PDB file of C-alpha atoms in Angstrom:
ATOM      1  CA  UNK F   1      67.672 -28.722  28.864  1.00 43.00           C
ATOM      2  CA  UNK F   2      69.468 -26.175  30.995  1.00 48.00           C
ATOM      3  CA  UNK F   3      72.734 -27.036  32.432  1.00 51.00           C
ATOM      4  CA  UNK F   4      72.814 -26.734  36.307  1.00 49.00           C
ATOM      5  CA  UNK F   5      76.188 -24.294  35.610  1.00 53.00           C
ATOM      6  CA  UNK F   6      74.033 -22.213  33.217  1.00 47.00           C
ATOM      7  CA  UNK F   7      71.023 -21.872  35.561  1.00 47.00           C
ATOM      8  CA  UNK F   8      73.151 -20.710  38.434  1.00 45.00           C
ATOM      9  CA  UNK F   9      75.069 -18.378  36.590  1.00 46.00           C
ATOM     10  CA  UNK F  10      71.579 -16.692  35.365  1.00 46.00           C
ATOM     11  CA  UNK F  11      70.205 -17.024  38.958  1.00 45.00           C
ATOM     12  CA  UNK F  12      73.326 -14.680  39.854  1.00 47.00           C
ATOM     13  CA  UNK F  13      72.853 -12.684  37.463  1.00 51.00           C
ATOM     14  CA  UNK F  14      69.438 -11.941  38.334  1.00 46.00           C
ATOM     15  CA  UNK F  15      67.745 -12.862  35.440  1.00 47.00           C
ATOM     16  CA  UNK F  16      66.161 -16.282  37.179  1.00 44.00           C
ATOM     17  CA  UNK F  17      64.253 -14.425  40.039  1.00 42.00           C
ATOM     18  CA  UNK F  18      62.358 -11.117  39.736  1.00 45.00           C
ATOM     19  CA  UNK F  19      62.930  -8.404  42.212  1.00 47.00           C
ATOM     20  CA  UNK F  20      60.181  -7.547  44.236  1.00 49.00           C
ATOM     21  CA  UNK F  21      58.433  -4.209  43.206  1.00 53.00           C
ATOM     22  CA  UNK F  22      58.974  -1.513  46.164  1.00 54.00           C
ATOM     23  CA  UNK F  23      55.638   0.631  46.545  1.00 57.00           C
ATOM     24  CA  UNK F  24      55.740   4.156  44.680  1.00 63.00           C
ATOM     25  CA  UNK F  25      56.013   7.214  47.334  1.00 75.00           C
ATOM     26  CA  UNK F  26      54.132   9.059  45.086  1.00 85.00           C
ATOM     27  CA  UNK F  27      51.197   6.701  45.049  1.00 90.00           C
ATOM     28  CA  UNK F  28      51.007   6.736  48.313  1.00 88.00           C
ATOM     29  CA  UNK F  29      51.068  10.429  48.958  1.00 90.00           C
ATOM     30  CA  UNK F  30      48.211  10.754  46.221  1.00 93.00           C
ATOM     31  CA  UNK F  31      46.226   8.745  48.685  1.00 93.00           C
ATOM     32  CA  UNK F  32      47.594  10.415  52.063  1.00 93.00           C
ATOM     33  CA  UNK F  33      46.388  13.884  50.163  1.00 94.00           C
ATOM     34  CA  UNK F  34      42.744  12.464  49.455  1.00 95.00           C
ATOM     35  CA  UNK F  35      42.337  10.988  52.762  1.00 95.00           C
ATOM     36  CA  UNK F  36      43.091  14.005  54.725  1.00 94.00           C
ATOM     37  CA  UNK F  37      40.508  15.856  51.926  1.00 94.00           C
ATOM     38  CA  UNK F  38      37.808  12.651  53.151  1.00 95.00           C
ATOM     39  CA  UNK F  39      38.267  12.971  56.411  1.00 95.00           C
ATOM     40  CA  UNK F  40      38.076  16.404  56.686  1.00 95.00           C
ATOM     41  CA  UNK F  41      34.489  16.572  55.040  1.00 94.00           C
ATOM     42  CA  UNK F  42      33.997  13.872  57.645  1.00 94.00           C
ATOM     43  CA  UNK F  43      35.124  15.681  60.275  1.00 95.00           C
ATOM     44  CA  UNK F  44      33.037  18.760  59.633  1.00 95.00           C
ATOM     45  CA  UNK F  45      30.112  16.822  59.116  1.00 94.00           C
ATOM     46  CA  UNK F  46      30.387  14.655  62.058  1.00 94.00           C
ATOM     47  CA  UNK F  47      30.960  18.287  64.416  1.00 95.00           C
ATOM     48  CA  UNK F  48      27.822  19.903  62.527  1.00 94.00           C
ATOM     49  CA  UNK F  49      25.688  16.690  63.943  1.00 93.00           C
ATOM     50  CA  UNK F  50      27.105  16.673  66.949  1.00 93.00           C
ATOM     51  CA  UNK F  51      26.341  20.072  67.366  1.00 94.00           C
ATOM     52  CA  UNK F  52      23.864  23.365  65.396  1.00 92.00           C
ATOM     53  CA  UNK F  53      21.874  20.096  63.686  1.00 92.00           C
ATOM     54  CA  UNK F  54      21.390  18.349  66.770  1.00 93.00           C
ATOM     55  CA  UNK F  55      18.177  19.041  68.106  1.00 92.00           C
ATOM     56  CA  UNK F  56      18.975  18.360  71.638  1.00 94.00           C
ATOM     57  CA  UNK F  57      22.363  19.720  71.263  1.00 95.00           C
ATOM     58  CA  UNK F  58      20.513  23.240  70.855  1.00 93.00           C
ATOM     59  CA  UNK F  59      17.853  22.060  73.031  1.00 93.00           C
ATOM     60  CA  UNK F  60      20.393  21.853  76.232  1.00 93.00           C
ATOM     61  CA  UNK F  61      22.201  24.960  75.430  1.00 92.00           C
ATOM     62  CA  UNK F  62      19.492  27.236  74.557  1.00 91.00           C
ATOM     63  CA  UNK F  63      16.849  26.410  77.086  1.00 92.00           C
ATOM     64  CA  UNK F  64      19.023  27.194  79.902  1.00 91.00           C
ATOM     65  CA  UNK F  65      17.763  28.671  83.857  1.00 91.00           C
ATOM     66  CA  UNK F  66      19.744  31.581  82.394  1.00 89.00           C
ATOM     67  CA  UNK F  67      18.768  31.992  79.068  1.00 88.00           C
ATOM     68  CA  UNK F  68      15.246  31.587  79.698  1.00 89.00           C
ATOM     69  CA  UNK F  69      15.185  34.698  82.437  1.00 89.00           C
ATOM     70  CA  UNK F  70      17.162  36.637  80.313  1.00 86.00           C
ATOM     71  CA  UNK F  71      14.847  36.409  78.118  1.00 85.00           C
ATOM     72  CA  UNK F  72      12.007  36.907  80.679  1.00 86.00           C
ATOM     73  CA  UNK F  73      13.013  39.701  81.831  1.00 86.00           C
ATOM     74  CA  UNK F  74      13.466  41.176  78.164  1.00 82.00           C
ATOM     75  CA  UNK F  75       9.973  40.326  77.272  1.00 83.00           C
ATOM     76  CA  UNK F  76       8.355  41.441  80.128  1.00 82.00           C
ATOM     77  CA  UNK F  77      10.047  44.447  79.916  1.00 82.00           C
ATOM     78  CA  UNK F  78       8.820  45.042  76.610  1.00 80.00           C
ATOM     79  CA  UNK F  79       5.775  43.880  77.298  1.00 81.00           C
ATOM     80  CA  UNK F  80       4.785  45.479  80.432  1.00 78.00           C
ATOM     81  CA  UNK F  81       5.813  49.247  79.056  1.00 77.00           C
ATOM     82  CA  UNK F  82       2.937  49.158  77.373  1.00 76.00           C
ATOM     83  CA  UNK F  83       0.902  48.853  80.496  1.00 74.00           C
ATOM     84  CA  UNK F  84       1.682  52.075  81.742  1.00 66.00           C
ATOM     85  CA  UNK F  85      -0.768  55.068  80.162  1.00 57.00           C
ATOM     86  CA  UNK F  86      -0.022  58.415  82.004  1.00 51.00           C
ATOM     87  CA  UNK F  87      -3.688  59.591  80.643  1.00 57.00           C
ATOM     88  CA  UNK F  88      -5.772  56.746  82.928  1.00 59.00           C
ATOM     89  CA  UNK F  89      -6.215  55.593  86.359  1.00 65.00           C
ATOM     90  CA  UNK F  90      -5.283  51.918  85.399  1.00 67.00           C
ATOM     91  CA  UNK F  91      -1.947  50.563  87.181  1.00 69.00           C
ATOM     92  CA  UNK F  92      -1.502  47.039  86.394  1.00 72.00           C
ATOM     93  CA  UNK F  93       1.713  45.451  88.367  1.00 70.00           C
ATOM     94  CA  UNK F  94       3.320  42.090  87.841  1.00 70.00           C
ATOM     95  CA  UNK F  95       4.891  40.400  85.017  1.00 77.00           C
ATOM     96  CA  UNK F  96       2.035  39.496  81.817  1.00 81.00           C
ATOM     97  CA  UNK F  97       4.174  36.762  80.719  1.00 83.00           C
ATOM     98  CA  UNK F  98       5.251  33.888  83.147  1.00 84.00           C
ATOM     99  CA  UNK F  99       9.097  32.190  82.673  1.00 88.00           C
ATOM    100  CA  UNK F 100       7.221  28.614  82.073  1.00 90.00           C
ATOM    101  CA  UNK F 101       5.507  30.378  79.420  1.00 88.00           C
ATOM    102  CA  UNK F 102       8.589  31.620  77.689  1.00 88.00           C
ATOM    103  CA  UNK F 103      10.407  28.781  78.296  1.00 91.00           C
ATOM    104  CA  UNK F 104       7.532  26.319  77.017  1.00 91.00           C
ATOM    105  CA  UNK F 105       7.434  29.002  73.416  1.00 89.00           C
ATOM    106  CA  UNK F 106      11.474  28.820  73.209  1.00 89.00           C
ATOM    107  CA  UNK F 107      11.090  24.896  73.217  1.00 92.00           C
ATOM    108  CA  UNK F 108       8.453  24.876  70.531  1.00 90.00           C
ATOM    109  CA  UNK F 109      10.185  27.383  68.679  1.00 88.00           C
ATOM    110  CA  UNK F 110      13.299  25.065  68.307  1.00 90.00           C
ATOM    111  CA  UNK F 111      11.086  21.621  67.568  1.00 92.00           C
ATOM    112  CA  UNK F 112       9.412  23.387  64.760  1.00 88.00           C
ATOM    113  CA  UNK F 113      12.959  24.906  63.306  1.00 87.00           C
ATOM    114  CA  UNK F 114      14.396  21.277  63.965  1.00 89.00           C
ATOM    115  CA  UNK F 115      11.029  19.646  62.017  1.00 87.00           C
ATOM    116  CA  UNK F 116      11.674  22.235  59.241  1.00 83.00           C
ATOM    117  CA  UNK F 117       8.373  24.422  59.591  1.00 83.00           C
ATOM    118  CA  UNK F 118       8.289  28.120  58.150  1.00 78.00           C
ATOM    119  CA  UNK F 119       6.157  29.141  60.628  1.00 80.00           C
ATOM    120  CA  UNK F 120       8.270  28.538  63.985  1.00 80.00           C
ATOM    121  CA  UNK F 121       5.615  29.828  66.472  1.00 82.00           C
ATOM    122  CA  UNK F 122       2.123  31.490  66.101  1.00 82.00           C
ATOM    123  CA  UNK F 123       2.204  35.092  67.295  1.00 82.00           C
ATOM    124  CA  UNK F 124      -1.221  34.811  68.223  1.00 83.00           C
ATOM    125  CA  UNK F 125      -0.677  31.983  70.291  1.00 84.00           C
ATOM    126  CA  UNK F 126       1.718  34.885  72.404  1.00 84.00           C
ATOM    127  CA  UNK F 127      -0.743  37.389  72.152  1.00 85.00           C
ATOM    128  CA  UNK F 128      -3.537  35.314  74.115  1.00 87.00           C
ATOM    129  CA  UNK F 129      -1.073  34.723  76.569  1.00 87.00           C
ATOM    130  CA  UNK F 130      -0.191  37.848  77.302  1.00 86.00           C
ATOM    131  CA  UNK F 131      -3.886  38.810  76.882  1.00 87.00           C
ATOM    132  CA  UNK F 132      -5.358  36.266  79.439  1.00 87.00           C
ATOM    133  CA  UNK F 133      -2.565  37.160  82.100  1.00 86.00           C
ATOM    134  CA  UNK F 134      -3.277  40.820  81.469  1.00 84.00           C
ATOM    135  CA  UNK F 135      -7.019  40.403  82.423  1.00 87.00           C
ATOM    136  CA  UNK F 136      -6.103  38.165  85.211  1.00 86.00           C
ATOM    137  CA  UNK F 137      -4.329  41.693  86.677  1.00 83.00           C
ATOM    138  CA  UNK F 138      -6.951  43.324  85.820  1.00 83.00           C
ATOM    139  CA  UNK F 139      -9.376  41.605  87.900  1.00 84.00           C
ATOM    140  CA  UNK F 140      -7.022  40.885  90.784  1.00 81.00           C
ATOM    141  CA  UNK F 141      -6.983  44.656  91.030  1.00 77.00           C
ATOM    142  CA  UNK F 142     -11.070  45.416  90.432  1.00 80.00           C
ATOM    143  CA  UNK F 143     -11.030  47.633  88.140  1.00 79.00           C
ATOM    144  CA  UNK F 144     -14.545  47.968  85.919  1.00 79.00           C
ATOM    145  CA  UNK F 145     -13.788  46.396  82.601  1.00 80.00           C
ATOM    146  CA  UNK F 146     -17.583  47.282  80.920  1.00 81.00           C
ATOM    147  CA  UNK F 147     -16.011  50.865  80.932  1.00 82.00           C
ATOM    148  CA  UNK F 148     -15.236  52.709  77.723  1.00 84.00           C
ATOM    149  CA  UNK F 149     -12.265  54.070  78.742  1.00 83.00           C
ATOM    150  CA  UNK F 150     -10.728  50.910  79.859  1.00 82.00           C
ATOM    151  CA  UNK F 151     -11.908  49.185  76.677  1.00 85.00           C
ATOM    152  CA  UNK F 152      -9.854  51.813  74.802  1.00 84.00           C
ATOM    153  CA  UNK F 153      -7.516  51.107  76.948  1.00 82.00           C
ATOM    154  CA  UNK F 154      -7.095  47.590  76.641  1.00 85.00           C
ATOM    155  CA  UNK F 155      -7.998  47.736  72.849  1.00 86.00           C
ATOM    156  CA  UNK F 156      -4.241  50.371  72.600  1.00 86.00           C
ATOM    157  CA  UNK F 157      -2.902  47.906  74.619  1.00 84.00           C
ATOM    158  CA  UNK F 158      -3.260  44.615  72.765  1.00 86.00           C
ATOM    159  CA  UNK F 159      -2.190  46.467  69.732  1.00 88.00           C
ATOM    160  CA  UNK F 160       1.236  47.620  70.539  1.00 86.00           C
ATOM    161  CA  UNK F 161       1.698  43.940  72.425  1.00 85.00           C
ATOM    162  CA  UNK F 162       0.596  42.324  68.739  1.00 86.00           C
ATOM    163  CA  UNK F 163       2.912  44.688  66.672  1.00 86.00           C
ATOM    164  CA  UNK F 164       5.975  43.777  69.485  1.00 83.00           C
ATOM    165  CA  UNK F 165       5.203  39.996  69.121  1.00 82.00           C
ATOM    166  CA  UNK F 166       4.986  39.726  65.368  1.00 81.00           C
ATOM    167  CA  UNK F 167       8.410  41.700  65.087  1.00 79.00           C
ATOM    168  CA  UNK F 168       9.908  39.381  67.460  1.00 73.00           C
ATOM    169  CA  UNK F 169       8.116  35.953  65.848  1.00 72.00           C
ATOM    170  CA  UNK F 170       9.351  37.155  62.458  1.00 71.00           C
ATOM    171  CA  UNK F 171      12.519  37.967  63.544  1.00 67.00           C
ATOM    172  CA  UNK F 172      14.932  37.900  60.085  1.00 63.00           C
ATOM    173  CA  UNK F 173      17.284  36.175  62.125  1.00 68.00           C
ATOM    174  CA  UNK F 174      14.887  33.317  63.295  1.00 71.00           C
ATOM    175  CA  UNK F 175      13.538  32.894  59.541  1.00 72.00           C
ATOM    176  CA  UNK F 176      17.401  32.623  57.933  1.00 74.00           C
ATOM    177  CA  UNK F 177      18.245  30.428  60.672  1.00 76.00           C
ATOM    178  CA  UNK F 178      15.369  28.015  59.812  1.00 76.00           C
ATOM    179  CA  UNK F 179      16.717  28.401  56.298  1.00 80.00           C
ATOM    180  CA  UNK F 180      19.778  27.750  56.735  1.00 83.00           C
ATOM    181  CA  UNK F 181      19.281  24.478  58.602  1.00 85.00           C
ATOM    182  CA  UNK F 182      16.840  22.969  56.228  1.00 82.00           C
ATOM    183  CA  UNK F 183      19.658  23.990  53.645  1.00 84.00           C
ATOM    184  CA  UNK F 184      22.869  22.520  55.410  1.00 89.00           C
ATOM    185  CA  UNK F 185      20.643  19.048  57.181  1.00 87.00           C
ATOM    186  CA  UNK F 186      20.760  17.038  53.942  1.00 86.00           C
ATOM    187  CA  UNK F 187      24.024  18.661  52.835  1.00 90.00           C
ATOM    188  CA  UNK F 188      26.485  17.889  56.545  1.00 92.00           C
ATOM    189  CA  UNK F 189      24.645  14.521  56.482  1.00 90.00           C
ATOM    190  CA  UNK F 190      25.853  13.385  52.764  1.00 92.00           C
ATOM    191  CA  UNK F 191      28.954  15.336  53.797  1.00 93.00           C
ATOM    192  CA  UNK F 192      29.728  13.362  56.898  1.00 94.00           C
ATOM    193  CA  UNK F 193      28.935   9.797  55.583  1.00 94.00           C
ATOM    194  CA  UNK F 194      30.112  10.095  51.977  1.00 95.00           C
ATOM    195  CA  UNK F 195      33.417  11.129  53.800  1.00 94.00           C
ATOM    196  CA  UNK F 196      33.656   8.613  56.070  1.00 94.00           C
ATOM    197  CA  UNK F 197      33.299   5.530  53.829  1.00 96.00           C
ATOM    198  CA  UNK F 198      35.853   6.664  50.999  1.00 96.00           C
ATOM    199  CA  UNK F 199      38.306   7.403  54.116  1.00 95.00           C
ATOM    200  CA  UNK F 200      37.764   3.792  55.059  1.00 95.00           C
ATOM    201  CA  UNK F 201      38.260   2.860  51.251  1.00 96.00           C
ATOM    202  CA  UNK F 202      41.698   4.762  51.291  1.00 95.00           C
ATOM    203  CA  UNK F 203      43.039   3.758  54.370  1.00 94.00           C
ATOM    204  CA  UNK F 204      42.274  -0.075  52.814  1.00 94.00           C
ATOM    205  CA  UNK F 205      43.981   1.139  49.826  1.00 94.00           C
ATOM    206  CA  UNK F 206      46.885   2.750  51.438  1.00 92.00           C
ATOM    207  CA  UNK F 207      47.297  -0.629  53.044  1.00 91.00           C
ATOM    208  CA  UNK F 208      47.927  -2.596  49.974  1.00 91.00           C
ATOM    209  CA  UNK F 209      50.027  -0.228  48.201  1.00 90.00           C
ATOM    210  CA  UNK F 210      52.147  -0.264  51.358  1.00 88.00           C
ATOM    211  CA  UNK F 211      52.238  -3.452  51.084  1.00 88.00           C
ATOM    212  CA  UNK F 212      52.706  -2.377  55.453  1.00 88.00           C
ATOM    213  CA  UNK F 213      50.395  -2.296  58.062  1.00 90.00           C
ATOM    214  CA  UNK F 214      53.207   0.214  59.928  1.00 90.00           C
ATOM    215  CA  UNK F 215      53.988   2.332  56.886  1.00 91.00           C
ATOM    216  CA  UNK F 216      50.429   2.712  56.349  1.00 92.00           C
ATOM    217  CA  UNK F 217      49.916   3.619  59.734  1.00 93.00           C
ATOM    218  CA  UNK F 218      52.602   6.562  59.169  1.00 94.00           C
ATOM    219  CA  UNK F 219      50.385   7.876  56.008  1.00 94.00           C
ATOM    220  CA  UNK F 220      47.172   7.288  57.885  1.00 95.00           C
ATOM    221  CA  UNK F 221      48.411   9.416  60.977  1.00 95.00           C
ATOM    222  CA  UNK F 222      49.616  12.171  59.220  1.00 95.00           C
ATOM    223  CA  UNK F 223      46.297  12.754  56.995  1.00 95.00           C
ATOM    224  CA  UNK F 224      44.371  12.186  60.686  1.00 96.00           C
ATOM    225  CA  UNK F 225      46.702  14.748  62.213  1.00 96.00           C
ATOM    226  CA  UNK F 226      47.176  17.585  59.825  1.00 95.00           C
ATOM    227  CA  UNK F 227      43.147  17.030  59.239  1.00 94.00           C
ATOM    228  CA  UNK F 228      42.715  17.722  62.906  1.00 95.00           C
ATOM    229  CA  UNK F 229      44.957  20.568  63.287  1.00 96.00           C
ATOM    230  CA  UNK F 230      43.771  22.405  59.932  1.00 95.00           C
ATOM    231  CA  UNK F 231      40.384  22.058  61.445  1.00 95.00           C
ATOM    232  CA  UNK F 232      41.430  22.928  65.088  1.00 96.00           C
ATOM    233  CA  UNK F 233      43.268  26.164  63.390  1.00 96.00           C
ATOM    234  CA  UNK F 234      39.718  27.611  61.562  1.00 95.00           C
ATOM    235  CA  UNK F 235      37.761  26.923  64.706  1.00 94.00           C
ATOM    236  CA  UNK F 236      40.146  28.453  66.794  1.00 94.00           C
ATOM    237  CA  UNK F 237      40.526  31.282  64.337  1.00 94.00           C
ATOM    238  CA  UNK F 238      36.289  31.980  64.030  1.00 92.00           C
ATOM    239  CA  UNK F 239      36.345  32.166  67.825  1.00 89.00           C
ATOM    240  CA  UNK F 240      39.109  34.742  68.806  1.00 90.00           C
ATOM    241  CA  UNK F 241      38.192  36.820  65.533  1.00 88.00           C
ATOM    242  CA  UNK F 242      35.036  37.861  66.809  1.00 82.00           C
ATOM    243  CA  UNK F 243      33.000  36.686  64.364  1.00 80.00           C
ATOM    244  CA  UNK F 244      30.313  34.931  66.735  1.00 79.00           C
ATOM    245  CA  UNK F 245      29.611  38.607  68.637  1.00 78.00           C
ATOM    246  CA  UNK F 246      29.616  40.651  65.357  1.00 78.00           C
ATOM    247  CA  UNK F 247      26.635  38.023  64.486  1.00 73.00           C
ATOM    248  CA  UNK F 248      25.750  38.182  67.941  1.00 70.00           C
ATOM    249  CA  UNK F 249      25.049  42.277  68.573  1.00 70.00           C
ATOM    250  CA  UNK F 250      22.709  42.802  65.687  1.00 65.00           C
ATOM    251  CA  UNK F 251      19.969  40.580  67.589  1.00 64.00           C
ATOM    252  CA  UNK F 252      19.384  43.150  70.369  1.00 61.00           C
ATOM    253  CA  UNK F 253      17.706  41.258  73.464  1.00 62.00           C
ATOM    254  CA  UNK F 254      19.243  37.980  72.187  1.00 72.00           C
ATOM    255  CA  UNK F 255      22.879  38.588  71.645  1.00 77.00           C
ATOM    256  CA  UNK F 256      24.348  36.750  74.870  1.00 79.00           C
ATOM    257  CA  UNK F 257      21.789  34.015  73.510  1.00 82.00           C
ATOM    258  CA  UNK F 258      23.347  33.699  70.341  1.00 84.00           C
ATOM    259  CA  UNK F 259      26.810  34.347  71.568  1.00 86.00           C
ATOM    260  CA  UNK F 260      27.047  31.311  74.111  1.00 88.00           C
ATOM    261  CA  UNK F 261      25.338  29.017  71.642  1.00 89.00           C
ATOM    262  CA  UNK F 262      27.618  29.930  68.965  1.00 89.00           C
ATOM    263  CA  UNK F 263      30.666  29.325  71.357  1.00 91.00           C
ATOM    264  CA  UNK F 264      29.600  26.180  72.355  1.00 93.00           C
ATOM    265  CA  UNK F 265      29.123  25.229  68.744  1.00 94.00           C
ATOM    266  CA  UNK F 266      33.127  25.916  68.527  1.00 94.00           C
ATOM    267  CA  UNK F 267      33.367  23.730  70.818  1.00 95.00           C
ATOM    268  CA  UNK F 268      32.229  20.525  69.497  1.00 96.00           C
ATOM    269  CA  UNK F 269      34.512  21.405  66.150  1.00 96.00           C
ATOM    270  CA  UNK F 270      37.395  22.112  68.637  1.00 96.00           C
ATOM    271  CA  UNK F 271      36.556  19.105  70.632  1.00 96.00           C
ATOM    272  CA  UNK F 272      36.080  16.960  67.111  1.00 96.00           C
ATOM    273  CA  UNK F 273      39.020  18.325  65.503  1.00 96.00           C
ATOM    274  CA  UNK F 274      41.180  17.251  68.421  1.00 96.00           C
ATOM    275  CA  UNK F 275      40.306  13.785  68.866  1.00 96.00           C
ATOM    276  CA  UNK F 276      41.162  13.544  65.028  1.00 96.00           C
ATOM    277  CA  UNK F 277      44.590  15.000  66.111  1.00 96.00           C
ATOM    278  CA  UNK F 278      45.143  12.542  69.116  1.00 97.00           C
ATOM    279  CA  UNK F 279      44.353   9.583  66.464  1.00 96.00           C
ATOM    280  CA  UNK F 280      47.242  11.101  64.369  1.00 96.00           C
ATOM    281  CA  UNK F 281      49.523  10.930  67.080  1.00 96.00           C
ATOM    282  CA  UNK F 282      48.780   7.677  68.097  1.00 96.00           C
ATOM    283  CA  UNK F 283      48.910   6.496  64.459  1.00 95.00           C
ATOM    284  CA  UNK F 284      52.386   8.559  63.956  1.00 95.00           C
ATOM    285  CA  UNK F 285      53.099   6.599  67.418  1.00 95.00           C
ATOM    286  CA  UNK F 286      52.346   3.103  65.897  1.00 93.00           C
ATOM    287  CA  UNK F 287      54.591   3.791  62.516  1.00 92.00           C
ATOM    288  CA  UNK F 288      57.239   4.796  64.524  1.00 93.00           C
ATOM    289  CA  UNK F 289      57.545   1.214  66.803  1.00 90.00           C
ATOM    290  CA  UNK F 290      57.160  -0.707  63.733  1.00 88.00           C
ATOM    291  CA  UNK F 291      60.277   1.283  62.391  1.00 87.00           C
ATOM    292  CA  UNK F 292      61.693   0.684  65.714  1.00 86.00           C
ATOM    293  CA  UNK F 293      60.921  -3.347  65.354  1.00 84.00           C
ATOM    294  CA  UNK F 294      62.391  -3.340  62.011  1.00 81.00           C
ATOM    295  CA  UNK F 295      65.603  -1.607  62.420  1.00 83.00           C
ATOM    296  CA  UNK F 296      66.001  -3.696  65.267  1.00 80.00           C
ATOM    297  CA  UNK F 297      65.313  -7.461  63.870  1.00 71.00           C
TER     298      UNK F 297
END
């Protein structure tokens, strides 16, 4: 048996009660590390969604009043040079391709990119619209289409409007565009929720190594913040670099097309990677009351 003297002198001695373990710093920084890595692939993936692999996203910035006259007015101009022939008698006024039409082609031009077709749009399907509204001119202004002169005409003409098209249909950026999105879908998506639930995993295990809802709350805002700003930073950096216009200008008629949707695509990551800053803060905010509480009981 232990005397009472003998068992207080050990309990002063510490040898009776064990010391409770204090959390490792490093530990915890490990984790503060791999959560800012987590949420950033989160972060990126969620902005990628939210934006260039949202379908109606692209949708609501492409097919715009002003998109769809611009181009219009750059098909119609290509379209309706090849009307004039300084050798005949034929003049043909008025636009052979209506807006609705255009507009109706952009939209199934982006649901077949979005459904991950090769072929985005038949140029043929262009062709006989351009076709029909060219003979609807031609009647509207009487001239005799049984003659062999206007059925070389129209024969040149159809040509040069089929040669136009397919250039434009198969436009290399259109067809790396559609590759690139069937590429990056599957990837951002994977990206966005493989991120998200090991983030949730480390902010669980941040809290138990802690051993502190508050100091895990300081850890947790600074990977949210620093994720945020890194983010904020490159997106910030791709659009005052130029980057989105040098893409933009080798497009010709659609280069105000592409720049505006690329913009607004820097937007959403700006957007994103702010909200993940603001969470920081308010994390950072947390930590810092609990310290407050603590000092203070």
């Amino acid at each position: 048996m232990t005397s009472p003297d003998k068992e207080m002198k050990r309990s002063k001695n510490g040898h009776h009660f064990a010391q409770p373990k204090q959390p490792s710093n490093n530990i915890s920084q490990l984790l503060t590390f791999l959560l800012t890595l987590t949420l950033m692939c989160g972060l990126v993936g969620m902005s990628a969604k939210d934006s260039f692999l949202n379908q109606d996203f692209t949708k609501k910035q492409i097919v715009t009043n002003e998109n769809v006259s611009s181009l219009h007015q750059g098909l119609s101009a290509t379209v309706n040079s090849f009307v004039t022939d300084t050798e005949t008698n034929f003049h043909i006024e008025g636009d052979l391709i209506s807006k609705k039409q255009v507009k109706d082609d952009v939209n199934e031009v982006i649901d077949n990119l979005y459904a991950g077709k090769s072929v985005l749009i038949a140029p043929s399907q262009i062709i006989r619209q351009v076709s029909n509204n060219f003979m609807r001119k031609v009647h509207q202004a009487g001239i005799n289409t049984g003659s062999e002169e206007f059925l070389s005409y129209k024969s040149n003409f159809i040509a040069q409007v089929e040669a136009a098209i397919n250039n434009q249909v198969h436009n290399s950026l259109l067809q790396k565009g559609g590759q690139f999105l069937r590429q990056t879908q599957k990837k951002m998506t994977t990206m966005f929720y493989l991120g998200m639930v090991i983030s949730v995993i480390l902010l669980v295990a941040l809290l138990f190594q802690t051993r502190s809802f508050f100091r895990s709350a300081h850890y947790a805002g600074l990977a949210f913040f620093f994720n945020g700003l890194i983010v904020w930073l490159l997106a910030q950096l791709v659009r005052v670099s130029g980057v989105v216009d040098n893409l933009a200008a080798s497009v010709g008629m659609y280069q105000s097309l592409i720049t505006d949707y690329g913009n607004s695509v820097l937007a959403v990551f700006i957007h994103d990677a702010s909200f993940f800053g603001y969470i920081g803060l308010f994390l950072l905010l947390v930590a810092l009351f609990g310290r407050f509480i603590r000092r203070n009981s």
